[in-house]
Coordinates of C-alpha atoms and ligand atoms in Angstrom, one line a residue:
X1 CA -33.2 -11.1 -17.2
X2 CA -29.5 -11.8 -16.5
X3 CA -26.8 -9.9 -17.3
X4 CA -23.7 -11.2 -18.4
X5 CA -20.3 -10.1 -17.2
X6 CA -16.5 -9.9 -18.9
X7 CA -14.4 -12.0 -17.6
X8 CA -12.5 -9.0 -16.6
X9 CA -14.4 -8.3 -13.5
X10 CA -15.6 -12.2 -13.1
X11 CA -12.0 -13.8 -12.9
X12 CA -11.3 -11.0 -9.9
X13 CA -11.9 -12.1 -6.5
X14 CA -13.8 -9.7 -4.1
X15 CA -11.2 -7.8 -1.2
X16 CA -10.3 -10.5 1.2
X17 CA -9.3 -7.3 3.9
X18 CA -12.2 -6.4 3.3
X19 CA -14.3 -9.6 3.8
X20 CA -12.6 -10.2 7.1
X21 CA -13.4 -6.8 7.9
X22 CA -17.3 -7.6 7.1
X23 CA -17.2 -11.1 9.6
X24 CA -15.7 -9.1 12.3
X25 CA -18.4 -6.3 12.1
X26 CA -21.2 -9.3 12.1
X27 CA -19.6 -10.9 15.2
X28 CA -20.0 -7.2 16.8
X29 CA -23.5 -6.4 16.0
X30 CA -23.7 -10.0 17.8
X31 CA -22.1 -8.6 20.9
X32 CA -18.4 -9.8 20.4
X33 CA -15.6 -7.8 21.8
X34 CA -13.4 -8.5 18.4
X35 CA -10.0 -7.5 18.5
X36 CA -9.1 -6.2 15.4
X37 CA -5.7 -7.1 13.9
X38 CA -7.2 -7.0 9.8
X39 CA -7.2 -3.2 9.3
X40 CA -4.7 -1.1 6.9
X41 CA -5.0 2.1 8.8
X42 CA -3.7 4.3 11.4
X43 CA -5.5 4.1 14.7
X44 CA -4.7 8.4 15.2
X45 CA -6.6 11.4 14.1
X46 CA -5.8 13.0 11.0
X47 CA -3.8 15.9 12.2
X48 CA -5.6 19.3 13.2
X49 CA -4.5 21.9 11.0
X50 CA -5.5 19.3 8.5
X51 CA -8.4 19.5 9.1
X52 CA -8.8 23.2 9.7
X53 CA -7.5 23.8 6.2
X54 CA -10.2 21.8 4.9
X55 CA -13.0 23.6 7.0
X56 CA -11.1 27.0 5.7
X57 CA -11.3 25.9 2.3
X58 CA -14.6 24.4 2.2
X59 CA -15.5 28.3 3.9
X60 CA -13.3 29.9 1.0
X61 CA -15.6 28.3 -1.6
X62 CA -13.5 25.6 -3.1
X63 CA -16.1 23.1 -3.9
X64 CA -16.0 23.4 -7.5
X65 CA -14.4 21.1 -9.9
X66 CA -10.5 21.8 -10.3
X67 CA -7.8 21.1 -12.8
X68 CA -8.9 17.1 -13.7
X69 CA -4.7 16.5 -13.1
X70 CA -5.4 18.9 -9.5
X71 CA -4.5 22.1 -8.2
X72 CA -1.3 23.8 -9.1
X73 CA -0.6 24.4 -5.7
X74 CA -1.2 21.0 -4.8
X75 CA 0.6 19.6 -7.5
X76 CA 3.9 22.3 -6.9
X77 CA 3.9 20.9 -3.3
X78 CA 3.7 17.2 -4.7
X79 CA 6.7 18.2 -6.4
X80 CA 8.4 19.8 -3.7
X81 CA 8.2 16.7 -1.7
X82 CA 9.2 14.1 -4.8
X83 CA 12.4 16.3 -4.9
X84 CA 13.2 15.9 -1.3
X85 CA 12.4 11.8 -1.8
X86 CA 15.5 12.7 -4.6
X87 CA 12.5 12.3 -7.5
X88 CA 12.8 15.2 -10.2
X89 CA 9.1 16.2 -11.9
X90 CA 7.3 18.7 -13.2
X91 CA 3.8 19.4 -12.1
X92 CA 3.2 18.6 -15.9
X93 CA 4.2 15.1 -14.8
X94 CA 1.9 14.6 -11.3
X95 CA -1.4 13.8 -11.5
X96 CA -3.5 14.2 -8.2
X97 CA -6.5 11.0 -7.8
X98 CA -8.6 10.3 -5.3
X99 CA -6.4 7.9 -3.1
X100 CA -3.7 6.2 -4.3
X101 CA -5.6 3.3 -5.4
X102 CA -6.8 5.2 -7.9
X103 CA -3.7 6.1 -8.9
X104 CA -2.6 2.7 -9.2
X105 CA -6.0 1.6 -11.2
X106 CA -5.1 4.5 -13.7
X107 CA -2.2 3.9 -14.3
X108 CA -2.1 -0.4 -14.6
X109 CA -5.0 0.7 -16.8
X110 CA -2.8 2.8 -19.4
X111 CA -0.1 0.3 -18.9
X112 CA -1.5 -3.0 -18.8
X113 CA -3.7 -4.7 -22.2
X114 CA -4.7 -8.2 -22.9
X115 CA -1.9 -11.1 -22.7
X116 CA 0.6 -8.3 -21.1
X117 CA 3.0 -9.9 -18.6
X118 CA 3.5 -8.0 -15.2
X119 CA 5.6 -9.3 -12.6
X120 CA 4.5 -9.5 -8.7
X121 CA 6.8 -9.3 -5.6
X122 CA 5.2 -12.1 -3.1
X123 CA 3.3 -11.7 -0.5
X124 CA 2.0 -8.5 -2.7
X125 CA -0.7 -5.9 -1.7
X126 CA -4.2 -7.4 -2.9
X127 CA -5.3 -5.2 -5.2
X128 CA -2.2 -5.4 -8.0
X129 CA -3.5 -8.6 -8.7
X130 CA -7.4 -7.4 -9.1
X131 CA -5.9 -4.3 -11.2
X132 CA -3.8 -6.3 -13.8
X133 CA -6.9 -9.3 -14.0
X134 CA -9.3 -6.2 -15.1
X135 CA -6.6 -4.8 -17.4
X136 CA -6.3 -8.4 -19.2
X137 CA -2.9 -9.0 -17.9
X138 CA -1.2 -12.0 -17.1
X139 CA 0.6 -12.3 -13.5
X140 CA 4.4 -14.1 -12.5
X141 CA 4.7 -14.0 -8.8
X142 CA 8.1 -14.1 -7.1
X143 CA 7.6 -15.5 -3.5
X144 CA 9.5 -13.6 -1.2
X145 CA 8.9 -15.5 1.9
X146 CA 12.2 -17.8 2.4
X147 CA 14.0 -14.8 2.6
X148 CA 12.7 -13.2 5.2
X149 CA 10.4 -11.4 3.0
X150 CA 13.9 -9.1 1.5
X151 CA 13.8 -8.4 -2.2
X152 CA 17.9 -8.6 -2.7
X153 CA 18.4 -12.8 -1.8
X154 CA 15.7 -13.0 -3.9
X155 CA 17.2 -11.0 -7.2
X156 CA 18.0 -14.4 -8.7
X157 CA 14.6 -15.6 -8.6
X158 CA 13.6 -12.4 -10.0
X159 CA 16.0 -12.6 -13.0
X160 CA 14.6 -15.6 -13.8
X161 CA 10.9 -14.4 -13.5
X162 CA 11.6 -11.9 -15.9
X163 CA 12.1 -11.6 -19.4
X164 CA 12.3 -9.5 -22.6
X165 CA 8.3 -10.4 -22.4
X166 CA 7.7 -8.9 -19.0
X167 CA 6.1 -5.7 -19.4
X168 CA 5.7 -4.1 -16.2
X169 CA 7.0 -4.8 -12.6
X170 CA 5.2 -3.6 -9.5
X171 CA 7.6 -3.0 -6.4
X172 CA 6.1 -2.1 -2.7
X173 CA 8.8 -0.7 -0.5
X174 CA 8.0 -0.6 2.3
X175 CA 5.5 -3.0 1.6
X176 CA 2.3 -3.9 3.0
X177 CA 1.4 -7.3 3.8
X178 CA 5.4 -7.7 5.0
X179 CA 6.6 -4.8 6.4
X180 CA 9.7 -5.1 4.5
X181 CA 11.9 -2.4 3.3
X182 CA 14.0 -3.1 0.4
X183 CA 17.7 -2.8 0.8
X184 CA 19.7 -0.5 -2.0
X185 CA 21.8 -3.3 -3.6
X186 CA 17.6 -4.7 -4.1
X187 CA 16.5 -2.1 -5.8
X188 CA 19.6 -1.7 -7.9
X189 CA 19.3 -5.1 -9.1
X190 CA 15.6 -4.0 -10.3
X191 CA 17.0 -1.2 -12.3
X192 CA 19.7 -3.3 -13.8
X193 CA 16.9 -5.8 -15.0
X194 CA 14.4 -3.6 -15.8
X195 CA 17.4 -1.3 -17.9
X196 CA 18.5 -4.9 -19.2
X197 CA 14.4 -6.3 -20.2
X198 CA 13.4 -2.7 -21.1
X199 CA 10.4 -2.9 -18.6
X200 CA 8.3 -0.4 -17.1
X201 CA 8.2 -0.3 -13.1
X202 CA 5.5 1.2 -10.6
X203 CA 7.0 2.2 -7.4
X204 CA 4.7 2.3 -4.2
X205 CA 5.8 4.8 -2.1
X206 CA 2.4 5.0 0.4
X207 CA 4.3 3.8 3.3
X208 CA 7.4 5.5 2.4
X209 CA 7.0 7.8 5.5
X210 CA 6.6 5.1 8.1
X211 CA 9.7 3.0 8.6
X212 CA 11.8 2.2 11.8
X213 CA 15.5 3.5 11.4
X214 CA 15.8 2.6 8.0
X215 CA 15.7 5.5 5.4
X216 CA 14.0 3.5 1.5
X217 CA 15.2 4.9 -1.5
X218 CA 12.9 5.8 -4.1
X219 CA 13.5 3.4 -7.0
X220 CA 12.9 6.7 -9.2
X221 CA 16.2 8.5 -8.3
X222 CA 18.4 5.1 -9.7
X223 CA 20.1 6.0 -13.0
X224 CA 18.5 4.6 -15.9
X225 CA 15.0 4.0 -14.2
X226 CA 13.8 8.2 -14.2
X227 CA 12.0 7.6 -17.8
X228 CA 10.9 4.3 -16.9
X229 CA 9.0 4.3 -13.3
X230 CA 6.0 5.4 -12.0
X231 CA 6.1 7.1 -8.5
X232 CA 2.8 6.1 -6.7
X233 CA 1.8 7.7 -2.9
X234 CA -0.7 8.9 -1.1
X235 CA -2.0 10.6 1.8
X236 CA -4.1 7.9 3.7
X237 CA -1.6 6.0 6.0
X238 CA 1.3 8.7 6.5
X239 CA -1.3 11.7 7.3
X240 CA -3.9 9.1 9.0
X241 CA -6.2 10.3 6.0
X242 CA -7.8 7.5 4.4
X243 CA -11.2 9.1 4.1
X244 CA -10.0 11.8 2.9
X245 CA -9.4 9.9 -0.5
X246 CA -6.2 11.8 -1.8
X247 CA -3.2 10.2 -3.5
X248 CA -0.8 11.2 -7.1
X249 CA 1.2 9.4 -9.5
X250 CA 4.0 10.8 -11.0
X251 CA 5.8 10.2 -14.2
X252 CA 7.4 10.3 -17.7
X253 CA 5.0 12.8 -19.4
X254 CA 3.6 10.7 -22.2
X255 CA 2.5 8.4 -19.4
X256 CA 0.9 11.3 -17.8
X257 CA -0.9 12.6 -21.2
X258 CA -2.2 8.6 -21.7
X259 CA -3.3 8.1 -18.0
X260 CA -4.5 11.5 -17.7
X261 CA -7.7 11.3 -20.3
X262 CA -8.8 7.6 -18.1
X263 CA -8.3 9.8 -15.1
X264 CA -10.3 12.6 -16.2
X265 CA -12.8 10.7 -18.1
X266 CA -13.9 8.6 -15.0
X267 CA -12.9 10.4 -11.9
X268 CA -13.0 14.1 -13.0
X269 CA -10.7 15.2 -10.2
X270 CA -10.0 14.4 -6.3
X271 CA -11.9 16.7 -4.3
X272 CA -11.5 20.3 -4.5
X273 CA -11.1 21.1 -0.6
X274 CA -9.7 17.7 0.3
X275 CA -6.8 18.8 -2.0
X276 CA -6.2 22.0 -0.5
X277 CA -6.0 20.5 3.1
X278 CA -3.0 17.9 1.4
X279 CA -1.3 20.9 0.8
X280 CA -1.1 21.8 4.6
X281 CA -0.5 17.8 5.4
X282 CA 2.4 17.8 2.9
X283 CA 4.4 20.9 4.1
X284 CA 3.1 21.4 8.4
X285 CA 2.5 17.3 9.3
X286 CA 6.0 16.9 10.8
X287 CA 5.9 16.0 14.2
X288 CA 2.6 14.7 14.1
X289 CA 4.0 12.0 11.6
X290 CA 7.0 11.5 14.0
X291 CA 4.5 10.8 16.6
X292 CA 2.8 8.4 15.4
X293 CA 5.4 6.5 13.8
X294 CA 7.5 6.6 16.9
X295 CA 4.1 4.9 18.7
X296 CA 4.3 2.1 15.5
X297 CA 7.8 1.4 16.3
X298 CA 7.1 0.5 20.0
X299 CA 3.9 -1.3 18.6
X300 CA 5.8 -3.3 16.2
X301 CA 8.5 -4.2 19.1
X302 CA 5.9 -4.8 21.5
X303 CA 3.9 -7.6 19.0
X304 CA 7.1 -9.2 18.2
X305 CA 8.4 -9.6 21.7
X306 CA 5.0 -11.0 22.8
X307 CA 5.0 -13.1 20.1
X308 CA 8.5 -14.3 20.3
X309 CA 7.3 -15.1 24.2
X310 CA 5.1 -17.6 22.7
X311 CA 8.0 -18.8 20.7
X312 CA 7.2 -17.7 17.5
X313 CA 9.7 -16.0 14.9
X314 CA 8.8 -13.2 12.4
X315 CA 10.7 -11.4 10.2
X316 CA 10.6 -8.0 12.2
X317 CA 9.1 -5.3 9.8
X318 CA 11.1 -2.3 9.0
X319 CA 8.3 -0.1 8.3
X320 CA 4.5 0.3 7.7
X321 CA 2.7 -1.3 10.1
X322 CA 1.9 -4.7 9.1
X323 CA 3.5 -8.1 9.8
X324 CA 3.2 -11.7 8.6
X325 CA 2.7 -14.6 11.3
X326 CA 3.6 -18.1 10.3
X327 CA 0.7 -19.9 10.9
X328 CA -0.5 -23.2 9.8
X329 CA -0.5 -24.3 5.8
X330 CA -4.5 -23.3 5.5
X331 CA -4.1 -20.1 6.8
X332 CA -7.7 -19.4 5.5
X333 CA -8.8 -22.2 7.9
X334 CA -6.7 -20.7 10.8
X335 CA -7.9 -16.8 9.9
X336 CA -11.6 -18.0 10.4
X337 CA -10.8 -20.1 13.1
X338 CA -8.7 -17.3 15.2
X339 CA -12.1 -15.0 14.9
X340 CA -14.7 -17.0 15.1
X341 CA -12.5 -18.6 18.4
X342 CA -10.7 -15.6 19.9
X343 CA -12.4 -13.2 18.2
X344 CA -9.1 -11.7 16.7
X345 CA -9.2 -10.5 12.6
X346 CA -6.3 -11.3 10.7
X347 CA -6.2 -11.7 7.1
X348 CA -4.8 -14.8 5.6
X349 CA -1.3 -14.3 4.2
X350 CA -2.8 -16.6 0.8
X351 CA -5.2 -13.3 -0.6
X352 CA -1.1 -11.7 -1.1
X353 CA -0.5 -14.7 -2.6
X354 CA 1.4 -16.2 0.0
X355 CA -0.1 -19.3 2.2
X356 CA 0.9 -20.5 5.7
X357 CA 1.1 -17.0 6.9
X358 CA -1.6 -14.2 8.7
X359 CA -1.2 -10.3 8.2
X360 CA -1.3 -9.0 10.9
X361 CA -1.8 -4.9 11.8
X362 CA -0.3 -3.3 14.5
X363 CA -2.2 -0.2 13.8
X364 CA -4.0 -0.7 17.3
X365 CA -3.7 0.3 21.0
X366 CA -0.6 -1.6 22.9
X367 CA -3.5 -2.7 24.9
X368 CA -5.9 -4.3 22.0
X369 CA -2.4 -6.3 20.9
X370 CA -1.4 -7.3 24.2
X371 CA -5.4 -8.2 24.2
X372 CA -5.0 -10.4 20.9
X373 CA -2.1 -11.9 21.0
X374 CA -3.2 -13.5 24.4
X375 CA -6.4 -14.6 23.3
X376 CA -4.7 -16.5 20.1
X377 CA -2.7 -17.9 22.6
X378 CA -5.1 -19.1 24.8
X379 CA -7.4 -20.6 22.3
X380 CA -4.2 -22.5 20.7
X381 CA -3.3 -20.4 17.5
X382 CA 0.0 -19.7 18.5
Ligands
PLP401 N1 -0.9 0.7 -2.0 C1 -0.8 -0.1 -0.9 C2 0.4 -1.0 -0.8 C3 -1.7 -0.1 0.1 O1 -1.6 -0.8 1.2 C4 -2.9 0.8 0.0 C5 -3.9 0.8 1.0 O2 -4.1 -0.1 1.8 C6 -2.9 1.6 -1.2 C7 -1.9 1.5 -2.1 C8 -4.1 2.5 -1.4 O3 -4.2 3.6 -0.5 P1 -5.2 4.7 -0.7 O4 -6.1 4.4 -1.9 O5 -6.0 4.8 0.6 O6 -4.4 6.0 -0.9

């Protein structure tokens, strides 16, 4: 027998982090010593008293299905922290998912129907595109990369893109692949389009806690955007928690009520303990998050003095903990090339839409980059 598929799922391509991620682990069970510069997360331990809430709540019994939307005392501490980020919300308006993925999937799901437009900031995080192709939508992509990878020199080309036909807008600050943070006057000039086009924005805030000296605005808190954005975070990069599975999304009610019945018809809830233990990452994480960032900072200094050593420019990321290389014009070519040769993952800047460039991760020990960038040197990829 064979089964046919929708186009829905057929017209998505699988994860391309993810299929880098699978060569490197074949070239290890070969014996290869591969440095690995593909990965999206934190190299550090989620924090102990993490994970002793978890182990207390697990102890207390709280295996059980919850709330579908999560915990009240999970959601009143979302809500604490959305109102330091400047966001006002209810715990009526947060719903709790498993990973912010999810929360993403949800909500593009509610948003998004056949022929719907839904504008993409280039290089963009590979799973907007797979989440708007299973939701029917239609994709305009605004390439960032002449300027630097910065959203405000680029506000003309965004005008343009959009239109009283664009429906939703997807905005990543920081941003993972680039690193970028988007300057105020940026994210003004979103609100006045989106206020102008009537258009519906999600804001992803998951690296919102890692940036270098720079403090990003939540595009939530700009007058005239509160009824018309969708706050997405998470837990997995800030509180080194991406097993854990725990993320929200936060929003205009009638958003909520519509995403709410997908979310509880499909994923139930996030998990019961798990949720409890965000509770203790949200409110007693704060030097531990310093810590770590302070280590990405040096990291990210580090990898762009070695590369500029080498001679090569990048735009210098102001926060997660990613960074695009120029590389050559098939940078699929020169990804598979710079593992099977050196033995170093990268993923190819063309799965965010964006060719001639390599993400890189400094989410790695200063001695696994000082490691990689030498080998790519030494086998000719830089
Ligand atoms: N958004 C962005 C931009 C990401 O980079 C990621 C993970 O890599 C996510 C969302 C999803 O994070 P999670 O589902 O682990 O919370």
């Amino acid at each position: 027998m064979s089964m046919e598929f929708t186009d829905r799922v057929t017209r998505v391509e699988p994860s391309a982090t993810l299929a880098i991620s699978a060569l490197a682990t074949e070239l290890e069970a070969d014996g290869a010593d591969v440095v690995d510069l593909s990965v999206g997360e934190p190299d550090f331990p989620t924090p102990e008293n993490v994970i002793d809430a978890a182990k207390e709540a697990m102890d207390a019994g709280h295996t059980g299905y919850t709330t579908s939307s999560g915990i009240l005392s999970l959601r009143e501490a979302i809500v604490d922290k959305l109102v330091d980020d400047g966001l006002e919300h209810t715990t009526e308006e947060v719903i709790v998912t498993p990973g912010a993925k999810q929360a993403l999937y949800e909500v593009i799901s509610a948003l998004v129907q056949d022929g719907d437009e839904v504008v993409l900031l280039d290089p963009a995080w590979v799973s907007y595109e797979a989440m708007v192709k299973m939701a029917g939508g239609d994709l305009t992509r605004v390439d960032l990369s002449a300027h630097e990878f910065q959203l405000e020199p680029a506000l003309d080309e965004l005008g343009e893109a959009v239109s009283d036909d664009t429906d939703l807008l997807i905005v990543n600050s920081p941003s993972n692949p680039t690193g970028a943070v988007y300057s105020d006057a940026a994210l003004e000039g979103v609100r006045d389009l989106a206020v102008e086009h009537d258009i519906t924005v999600i804001s992803d805030e998951i690296y919102k806690e890692i940036t270098y000296g720079v403090e990003p605005t939540s595009l939530g808190t700009l007058d005239g955007m509160a009824d018309r954005t969708v706050t997405v975070n998470g837990f997995s990069k800030a509180y080194s928690m991406t097993g854990w599975r725990l993320g929200y999304f936060a929003g205009p009610e009638e958003l909520i009520d519509q995403a709410g019945k997908l979310h509880s018809h499909s994923v139930s809830s996030a998990v019961n303990f798990v949720q409890h233990a965000g509770i203790e990452a949200l409110e007693n994480t704060d030097e531990a998050v310093a810590e770590m960032v302070e280590a990405f900072e040096q990291r990210r200094d580090l990898v762009v003095d070695l590369l500029a050593d080498h001679d090569v420019d990048v735009a210098v990321p102001e926060g997660a903990f990613y960074m695009m290389l120029p590389v050559a014009d098939d940078d699929q070519a020169w990804c598979e090339g710079a593992i099977e040769d050196a033995h170093v993952a990268t993923v190819p800047g063309s799965a965010f839409g964006t060719p001639g460039y390599a993400r890189i991760s400094y989410a790695a020990s200063e001695e696994r980059l000082e490691e990689g960038i030498e080998r790519l040197a030494d086998e000719g990829y830089l």
